[in-house]
PDB file of C-alpha atoms in Angstrom:
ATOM      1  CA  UNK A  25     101.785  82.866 136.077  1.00 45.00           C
ATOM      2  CA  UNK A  26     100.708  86.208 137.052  1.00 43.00           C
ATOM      3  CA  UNK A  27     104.556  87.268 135.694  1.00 44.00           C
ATOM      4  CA  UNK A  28     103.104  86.139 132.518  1.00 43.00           C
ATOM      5  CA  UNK A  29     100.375  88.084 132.392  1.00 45.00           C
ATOM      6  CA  UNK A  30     102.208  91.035 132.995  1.00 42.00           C
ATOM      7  CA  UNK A  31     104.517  90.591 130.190  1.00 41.00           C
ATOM      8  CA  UNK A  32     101.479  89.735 127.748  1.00 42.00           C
ATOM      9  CA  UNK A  33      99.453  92.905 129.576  1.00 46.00           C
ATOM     10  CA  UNK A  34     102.845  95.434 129.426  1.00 41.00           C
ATOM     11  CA  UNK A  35     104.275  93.680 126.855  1.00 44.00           C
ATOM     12  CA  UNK A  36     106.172  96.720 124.224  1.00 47.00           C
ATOM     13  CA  UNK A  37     105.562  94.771 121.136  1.00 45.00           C
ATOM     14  CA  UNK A  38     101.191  94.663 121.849  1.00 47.00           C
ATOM     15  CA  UNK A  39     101.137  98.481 120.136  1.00 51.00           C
ATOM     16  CA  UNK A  40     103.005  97.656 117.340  1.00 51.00           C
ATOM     17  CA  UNK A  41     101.092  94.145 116.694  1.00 49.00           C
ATOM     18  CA  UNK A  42      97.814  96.263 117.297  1.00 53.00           C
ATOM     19  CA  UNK A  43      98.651  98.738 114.497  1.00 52.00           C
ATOM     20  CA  UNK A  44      99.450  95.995 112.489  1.00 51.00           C
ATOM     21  CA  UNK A  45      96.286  94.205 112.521  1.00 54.00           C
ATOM     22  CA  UNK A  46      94.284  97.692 112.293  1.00 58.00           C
ATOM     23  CA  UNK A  47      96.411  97.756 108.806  1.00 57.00           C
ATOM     24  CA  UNK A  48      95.904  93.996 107.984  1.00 55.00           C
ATOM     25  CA  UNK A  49      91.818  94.853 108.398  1.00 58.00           C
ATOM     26  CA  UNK A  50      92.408  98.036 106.479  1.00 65.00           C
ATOM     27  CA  UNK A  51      94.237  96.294 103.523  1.00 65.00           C
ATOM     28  CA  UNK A  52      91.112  94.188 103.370  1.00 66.00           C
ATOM     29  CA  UNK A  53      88.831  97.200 103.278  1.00 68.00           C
ATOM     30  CA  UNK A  54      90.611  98.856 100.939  1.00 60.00           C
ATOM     31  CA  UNK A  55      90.772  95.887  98.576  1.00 65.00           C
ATOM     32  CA  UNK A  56      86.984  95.124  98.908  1.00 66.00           C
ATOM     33  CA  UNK A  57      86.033  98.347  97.839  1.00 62.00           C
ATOM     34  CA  UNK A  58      88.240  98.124  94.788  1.00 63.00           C
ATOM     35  CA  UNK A  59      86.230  95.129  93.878  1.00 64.00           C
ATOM     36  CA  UNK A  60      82.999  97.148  93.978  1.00 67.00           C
ATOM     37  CA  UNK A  61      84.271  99.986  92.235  1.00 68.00           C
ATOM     38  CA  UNK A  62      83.339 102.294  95.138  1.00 65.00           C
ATOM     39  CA  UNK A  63      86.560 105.091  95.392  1.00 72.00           C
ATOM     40  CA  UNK A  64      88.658 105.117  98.195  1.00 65.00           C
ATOM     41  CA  UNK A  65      89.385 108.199 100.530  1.00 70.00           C
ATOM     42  CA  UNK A  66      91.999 110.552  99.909  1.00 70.00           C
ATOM     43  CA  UNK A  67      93.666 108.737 103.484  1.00 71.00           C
ATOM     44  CA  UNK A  68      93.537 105.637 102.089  1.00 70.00           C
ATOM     45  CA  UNK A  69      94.791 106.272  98.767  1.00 74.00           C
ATOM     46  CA  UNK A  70      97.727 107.346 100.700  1.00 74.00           C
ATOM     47  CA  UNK A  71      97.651 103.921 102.604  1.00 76.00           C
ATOM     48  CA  UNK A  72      97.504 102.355  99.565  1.00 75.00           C
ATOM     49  CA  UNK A  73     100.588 103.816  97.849  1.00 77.00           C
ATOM     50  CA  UNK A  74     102.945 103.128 101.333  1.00 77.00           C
ATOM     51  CA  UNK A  75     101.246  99.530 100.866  1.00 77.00           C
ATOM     52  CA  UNK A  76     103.231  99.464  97.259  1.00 79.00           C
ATOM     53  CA  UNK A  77     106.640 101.576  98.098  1.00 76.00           C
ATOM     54  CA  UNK A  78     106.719  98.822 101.698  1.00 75.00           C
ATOM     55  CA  UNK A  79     106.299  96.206  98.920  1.00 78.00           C
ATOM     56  CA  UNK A  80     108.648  96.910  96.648  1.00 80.00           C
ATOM     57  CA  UNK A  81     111.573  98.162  98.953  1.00 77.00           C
ATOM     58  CA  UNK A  82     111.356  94.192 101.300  1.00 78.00           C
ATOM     59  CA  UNK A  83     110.539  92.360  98.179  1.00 80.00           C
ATOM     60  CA  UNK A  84     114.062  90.002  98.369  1.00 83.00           C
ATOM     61  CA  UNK A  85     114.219  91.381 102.058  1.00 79.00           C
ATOM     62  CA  UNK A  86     115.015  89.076 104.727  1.00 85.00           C
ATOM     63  CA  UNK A  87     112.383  87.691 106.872  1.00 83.00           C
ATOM     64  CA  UNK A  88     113.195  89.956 109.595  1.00 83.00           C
ATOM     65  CA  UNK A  89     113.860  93.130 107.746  1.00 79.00           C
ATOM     66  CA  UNK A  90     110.051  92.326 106.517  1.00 77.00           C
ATOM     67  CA  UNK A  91     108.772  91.871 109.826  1.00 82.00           C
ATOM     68  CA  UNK A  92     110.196  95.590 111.385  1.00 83.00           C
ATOM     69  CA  UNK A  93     108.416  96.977 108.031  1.00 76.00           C
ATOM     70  CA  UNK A  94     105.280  95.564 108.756  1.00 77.00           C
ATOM     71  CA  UNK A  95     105.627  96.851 112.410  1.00 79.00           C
ATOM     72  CA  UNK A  96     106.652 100.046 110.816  1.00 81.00           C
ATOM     73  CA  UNK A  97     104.358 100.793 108.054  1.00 76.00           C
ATOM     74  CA  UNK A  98     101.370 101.885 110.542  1.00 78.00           C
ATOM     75  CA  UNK A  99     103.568 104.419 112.148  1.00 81.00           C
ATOM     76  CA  UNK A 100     104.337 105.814 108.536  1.00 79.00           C
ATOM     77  CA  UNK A 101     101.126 105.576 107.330  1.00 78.00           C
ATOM     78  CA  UNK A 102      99.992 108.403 110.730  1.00 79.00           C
ATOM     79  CA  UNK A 103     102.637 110.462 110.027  1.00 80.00           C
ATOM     80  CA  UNK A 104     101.804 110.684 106.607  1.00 78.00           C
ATOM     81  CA  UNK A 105      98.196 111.554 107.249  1.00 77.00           C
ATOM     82  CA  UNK A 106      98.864 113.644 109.725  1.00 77.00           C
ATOM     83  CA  UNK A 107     101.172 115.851 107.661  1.00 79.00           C
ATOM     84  CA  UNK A 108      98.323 115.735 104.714  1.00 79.00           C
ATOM     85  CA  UNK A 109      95.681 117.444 107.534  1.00 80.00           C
ATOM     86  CA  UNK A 110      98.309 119.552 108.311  1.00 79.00           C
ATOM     87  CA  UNK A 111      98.554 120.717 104.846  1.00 83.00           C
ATOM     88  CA  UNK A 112      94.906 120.904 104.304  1.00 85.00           C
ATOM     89  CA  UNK A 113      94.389 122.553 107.292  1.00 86.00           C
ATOM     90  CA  UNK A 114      96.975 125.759 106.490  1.00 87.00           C
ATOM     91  CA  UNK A 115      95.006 125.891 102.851  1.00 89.00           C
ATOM     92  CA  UNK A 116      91.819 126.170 104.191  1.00 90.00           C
ATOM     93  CA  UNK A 117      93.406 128.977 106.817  1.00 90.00           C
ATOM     94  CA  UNK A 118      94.870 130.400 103.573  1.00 90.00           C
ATOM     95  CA  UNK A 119      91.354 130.694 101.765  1.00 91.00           C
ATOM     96  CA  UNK A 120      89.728 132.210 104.822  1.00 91.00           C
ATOM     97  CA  UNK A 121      92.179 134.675 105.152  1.00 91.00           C
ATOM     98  CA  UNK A 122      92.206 135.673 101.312  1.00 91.00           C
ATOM     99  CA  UNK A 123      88.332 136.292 101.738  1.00 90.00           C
ATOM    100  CA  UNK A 124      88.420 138.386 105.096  1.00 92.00           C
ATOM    101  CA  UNK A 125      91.552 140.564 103.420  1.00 91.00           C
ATOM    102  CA  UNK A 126      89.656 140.855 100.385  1.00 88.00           C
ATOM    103  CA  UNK A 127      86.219 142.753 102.515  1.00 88.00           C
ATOM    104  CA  UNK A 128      88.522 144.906 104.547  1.00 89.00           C
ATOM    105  CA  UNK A 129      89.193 147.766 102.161  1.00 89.00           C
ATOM    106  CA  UNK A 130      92.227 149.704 104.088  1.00 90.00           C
ATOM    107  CA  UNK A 131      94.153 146.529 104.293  1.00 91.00           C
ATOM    108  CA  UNK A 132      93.159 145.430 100.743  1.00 90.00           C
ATOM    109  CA  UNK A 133      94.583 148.870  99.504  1.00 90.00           C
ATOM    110  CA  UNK A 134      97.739 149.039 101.772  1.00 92.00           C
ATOM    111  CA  UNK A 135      98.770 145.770  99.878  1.00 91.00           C
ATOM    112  CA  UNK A 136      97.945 147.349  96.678  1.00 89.00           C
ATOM    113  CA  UNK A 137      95.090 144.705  95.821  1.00 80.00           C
ATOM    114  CA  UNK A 138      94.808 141.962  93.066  1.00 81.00           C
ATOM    115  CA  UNK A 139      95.690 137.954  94.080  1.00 86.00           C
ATOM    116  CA  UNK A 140      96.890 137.718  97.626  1.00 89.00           C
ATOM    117  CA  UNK A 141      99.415 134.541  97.955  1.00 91.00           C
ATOM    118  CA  UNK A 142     100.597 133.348 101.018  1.00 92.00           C
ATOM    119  CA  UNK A 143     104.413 131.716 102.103  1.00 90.00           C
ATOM    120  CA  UNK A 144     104.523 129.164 104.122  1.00 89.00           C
ATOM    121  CA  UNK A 145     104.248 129.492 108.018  1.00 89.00           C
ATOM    122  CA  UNK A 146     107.343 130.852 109.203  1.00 90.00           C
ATOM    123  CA  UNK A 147     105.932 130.252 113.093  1.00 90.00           C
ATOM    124  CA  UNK A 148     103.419 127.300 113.610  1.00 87.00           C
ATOM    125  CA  UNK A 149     102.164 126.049 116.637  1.00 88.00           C
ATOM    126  CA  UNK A 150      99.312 123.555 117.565  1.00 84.00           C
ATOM    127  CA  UNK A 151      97.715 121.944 120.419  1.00 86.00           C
ATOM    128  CA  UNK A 152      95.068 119.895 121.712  1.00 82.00           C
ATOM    129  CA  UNK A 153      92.558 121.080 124.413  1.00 78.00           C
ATOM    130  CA  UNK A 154      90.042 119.206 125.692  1.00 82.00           C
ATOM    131  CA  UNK A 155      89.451 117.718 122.060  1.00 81.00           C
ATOM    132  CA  UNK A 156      89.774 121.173 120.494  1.00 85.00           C
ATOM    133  CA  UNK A 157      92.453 121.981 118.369  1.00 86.00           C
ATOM    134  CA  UNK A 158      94.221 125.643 118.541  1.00 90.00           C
ATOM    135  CA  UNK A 159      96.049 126.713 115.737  1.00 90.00           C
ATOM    136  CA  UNK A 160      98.397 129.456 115.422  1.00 92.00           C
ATOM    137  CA  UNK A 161     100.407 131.015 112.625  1.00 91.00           C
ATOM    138  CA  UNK A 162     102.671 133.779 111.384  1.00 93.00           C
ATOM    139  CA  UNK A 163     102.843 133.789 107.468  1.00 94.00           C
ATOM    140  CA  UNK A 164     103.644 136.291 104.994  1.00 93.00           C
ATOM    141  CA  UNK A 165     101.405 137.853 102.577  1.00 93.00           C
ATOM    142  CA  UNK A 166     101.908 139.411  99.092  1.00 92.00           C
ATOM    143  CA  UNK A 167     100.008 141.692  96.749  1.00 89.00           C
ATOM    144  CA  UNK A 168     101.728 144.144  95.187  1.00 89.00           C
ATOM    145  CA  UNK A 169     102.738 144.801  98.596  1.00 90.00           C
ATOM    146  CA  UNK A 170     103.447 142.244 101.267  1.00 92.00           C
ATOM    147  CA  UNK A 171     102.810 142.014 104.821  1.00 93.00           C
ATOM    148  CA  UNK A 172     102.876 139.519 107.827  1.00 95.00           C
ATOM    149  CA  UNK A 173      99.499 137.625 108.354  1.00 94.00           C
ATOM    150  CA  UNK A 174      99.015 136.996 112.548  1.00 95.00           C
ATOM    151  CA  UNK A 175      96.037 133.889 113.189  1.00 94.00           C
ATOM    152  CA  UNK A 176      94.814 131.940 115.495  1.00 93.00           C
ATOM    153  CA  UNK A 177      91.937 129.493 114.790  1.00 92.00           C
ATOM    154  CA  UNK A 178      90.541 127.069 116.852  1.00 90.00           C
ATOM    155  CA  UNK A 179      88.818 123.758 115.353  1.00 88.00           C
ATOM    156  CA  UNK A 180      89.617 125.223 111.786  1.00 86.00           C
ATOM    157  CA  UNK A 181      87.774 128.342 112.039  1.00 91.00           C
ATOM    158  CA  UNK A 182      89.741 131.864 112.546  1.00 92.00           C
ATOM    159  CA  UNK A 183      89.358 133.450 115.991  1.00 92.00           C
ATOM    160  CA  UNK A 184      91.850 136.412 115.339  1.00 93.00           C
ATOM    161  CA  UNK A 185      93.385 137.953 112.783  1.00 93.00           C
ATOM    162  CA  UNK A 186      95.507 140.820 112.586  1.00 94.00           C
ATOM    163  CA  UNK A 187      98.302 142.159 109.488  1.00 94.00           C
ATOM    164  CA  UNK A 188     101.345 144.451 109.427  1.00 94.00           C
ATOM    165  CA  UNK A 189     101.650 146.053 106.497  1.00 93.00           C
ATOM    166  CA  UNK A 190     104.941 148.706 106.377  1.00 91.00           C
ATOM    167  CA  UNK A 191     104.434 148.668 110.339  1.00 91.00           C
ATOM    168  CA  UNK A 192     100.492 149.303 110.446  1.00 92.00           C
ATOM    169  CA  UNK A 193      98.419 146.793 112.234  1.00 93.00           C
ATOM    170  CA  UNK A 194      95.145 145.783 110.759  1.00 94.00           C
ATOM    171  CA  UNK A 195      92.801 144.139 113.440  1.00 92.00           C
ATOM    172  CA  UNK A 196      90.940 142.126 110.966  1.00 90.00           C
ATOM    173  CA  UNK A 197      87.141 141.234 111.240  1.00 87.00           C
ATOM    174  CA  UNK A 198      86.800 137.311 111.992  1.00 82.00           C
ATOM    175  CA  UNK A 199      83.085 136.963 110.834  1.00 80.00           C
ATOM    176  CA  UNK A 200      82.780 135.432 107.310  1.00 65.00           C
ATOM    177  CA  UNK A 201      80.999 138.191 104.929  1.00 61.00           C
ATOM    178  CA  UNK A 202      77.491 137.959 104.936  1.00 62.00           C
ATOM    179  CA  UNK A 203      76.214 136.012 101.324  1.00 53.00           C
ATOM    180  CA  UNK A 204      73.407 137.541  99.138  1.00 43.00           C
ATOM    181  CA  UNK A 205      71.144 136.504  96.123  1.00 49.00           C
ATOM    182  CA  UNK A 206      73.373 135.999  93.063  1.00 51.00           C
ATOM    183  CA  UNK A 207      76.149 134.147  95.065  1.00 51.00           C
ATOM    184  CA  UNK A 208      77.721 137.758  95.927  1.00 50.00           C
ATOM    185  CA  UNK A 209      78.890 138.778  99.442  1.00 48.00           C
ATOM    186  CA  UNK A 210      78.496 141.747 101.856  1.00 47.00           C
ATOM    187  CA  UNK A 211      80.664 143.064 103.861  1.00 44.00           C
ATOM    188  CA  UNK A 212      79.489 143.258 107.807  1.00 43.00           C
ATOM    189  CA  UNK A 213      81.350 146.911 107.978  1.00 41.00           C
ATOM    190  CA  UNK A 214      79.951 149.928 106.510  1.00 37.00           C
ATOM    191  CA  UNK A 215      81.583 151.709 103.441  1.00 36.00           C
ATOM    192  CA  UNK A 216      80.817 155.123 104.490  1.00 37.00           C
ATOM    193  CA  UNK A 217      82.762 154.908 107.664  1.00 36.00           C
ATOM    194  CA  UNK A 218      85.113 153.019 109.556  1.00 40.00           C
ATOM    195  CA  UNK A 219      84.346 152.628 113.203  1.00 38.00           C
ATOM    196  CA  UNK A 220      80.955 151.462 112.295  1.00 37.00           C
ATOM    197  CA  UNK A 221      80.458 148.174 114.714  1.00 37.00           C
ATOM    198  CA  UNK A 222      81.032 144.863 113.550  1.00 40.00           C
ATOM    199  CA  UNK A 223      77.810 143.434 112.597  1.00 40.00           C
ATOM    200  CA  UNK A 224      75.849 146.567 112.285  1.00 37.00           C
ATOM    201  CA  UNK A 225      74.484 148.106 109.078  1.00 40.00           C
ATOM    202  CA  UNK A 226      74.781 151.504 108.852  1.00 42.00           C
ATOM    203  CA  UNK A 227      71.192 153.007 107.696  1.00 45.00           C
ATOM    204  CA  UNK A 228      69.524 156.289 107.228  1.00 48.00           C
ATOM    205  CA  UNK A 229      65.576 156.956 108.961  1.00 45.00           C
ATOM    206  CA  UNK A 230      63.405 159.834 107.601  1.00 49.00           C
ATOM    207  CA  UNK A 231      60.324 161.340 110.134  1.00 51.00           C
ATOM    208  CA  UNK A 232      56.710 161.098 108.554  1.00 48.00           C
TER     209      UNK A 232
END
């Protein structure tokens, strides 16, 4: 008896039938909100499509060969999201970076302005700390120039940020331009000079 509850307590196959009712409940989800015209997520519109390709590829399967897809399918369905975050993840790190380029003037000219694109990360590494993800990449960057783009970013956000351009470093502000009326931004560093402070505005007093 208590061998038995071992096996069914330790047992390898109690993940795999797990993530196979979690995708049996899904299914149903996804399928009621079909029926009541509400749109799905972008996650399970993904769900949805491995649902169809699992379909199609066992439809004169054997029963077994059906069974070991349905065990799989869950397991493809993470991967799959988690390489769509991924990918959302680097293009919102590409869009922050465009913007904090674009309000740094020196580094904007040493690339010789107009559209910045970005390659893909050459050097990516993430982790998980204490339910915080770190983030760090090494990218290039072009302009009419091109350079190599140094981040790290922690839940999302950037936390540092520097660029080599023809072997000068740029130590790049992290702070998100301040916005003004008329959907414009401002800069947080003076154009007059530059070792003002980062989040002081430069400013001129007269005596009465």
């Amino acid at each position: 008896m208590l061998a038995r509850r071992a096996f069914l307590r330790y047992s390898p196959l109690q993940g795999p039938l797990q993530n196979s009712r979690r995708t049996f409940f899904s299914k149903i989800t996804r399928s009621a909100k079909k029926l009541a015209g509400v749109e799905l997520t972008e996650a399970e519109k993904r769900d949805d499509q491995i649902d169809k390709v699992f379909e199609q590829a066992t439809a004169n399967a054997p029963p077994g060969v059906k069974l070991i897809s349905k065990l799989m399918k869950p397991l493809v369905s993470k991967f799959m999201n988690m390489a769509a975050e991924s990918q959302q993840e680097i293009q919102h790190l590409h869009d922050s970076t465009r913007e904090l380029i674009s309000h740094n003037h020196g580094l904007s000219s040493a690339l010789g302005g107009g559209e910045l694109q970005f390659s893909p990360p050459f050097q990516q590494f993430q982790s998980n700390v204490n339910g915080r993800k770190e983030t760090t990449l090494q990218m290039q960057v072009y302009g009419k120039s091109q350079g190599v783009v140094m981040l790290s970013a922690r839940d999302g956000k950037i936390t540092s940020l520097r660029v080599e351009v023809e072997g000068r470093i740029f130590d790049v502000g992290t702070k998100p331009p301040e916005r003004i009326k008329g959907g414009r931004s401002r800069s947080r560093f003076s154009s007059k000079r530059d070792n003002v402070a980062e989040g002081f505005v430069e400013a001129d007093f007269k005596e009465k």
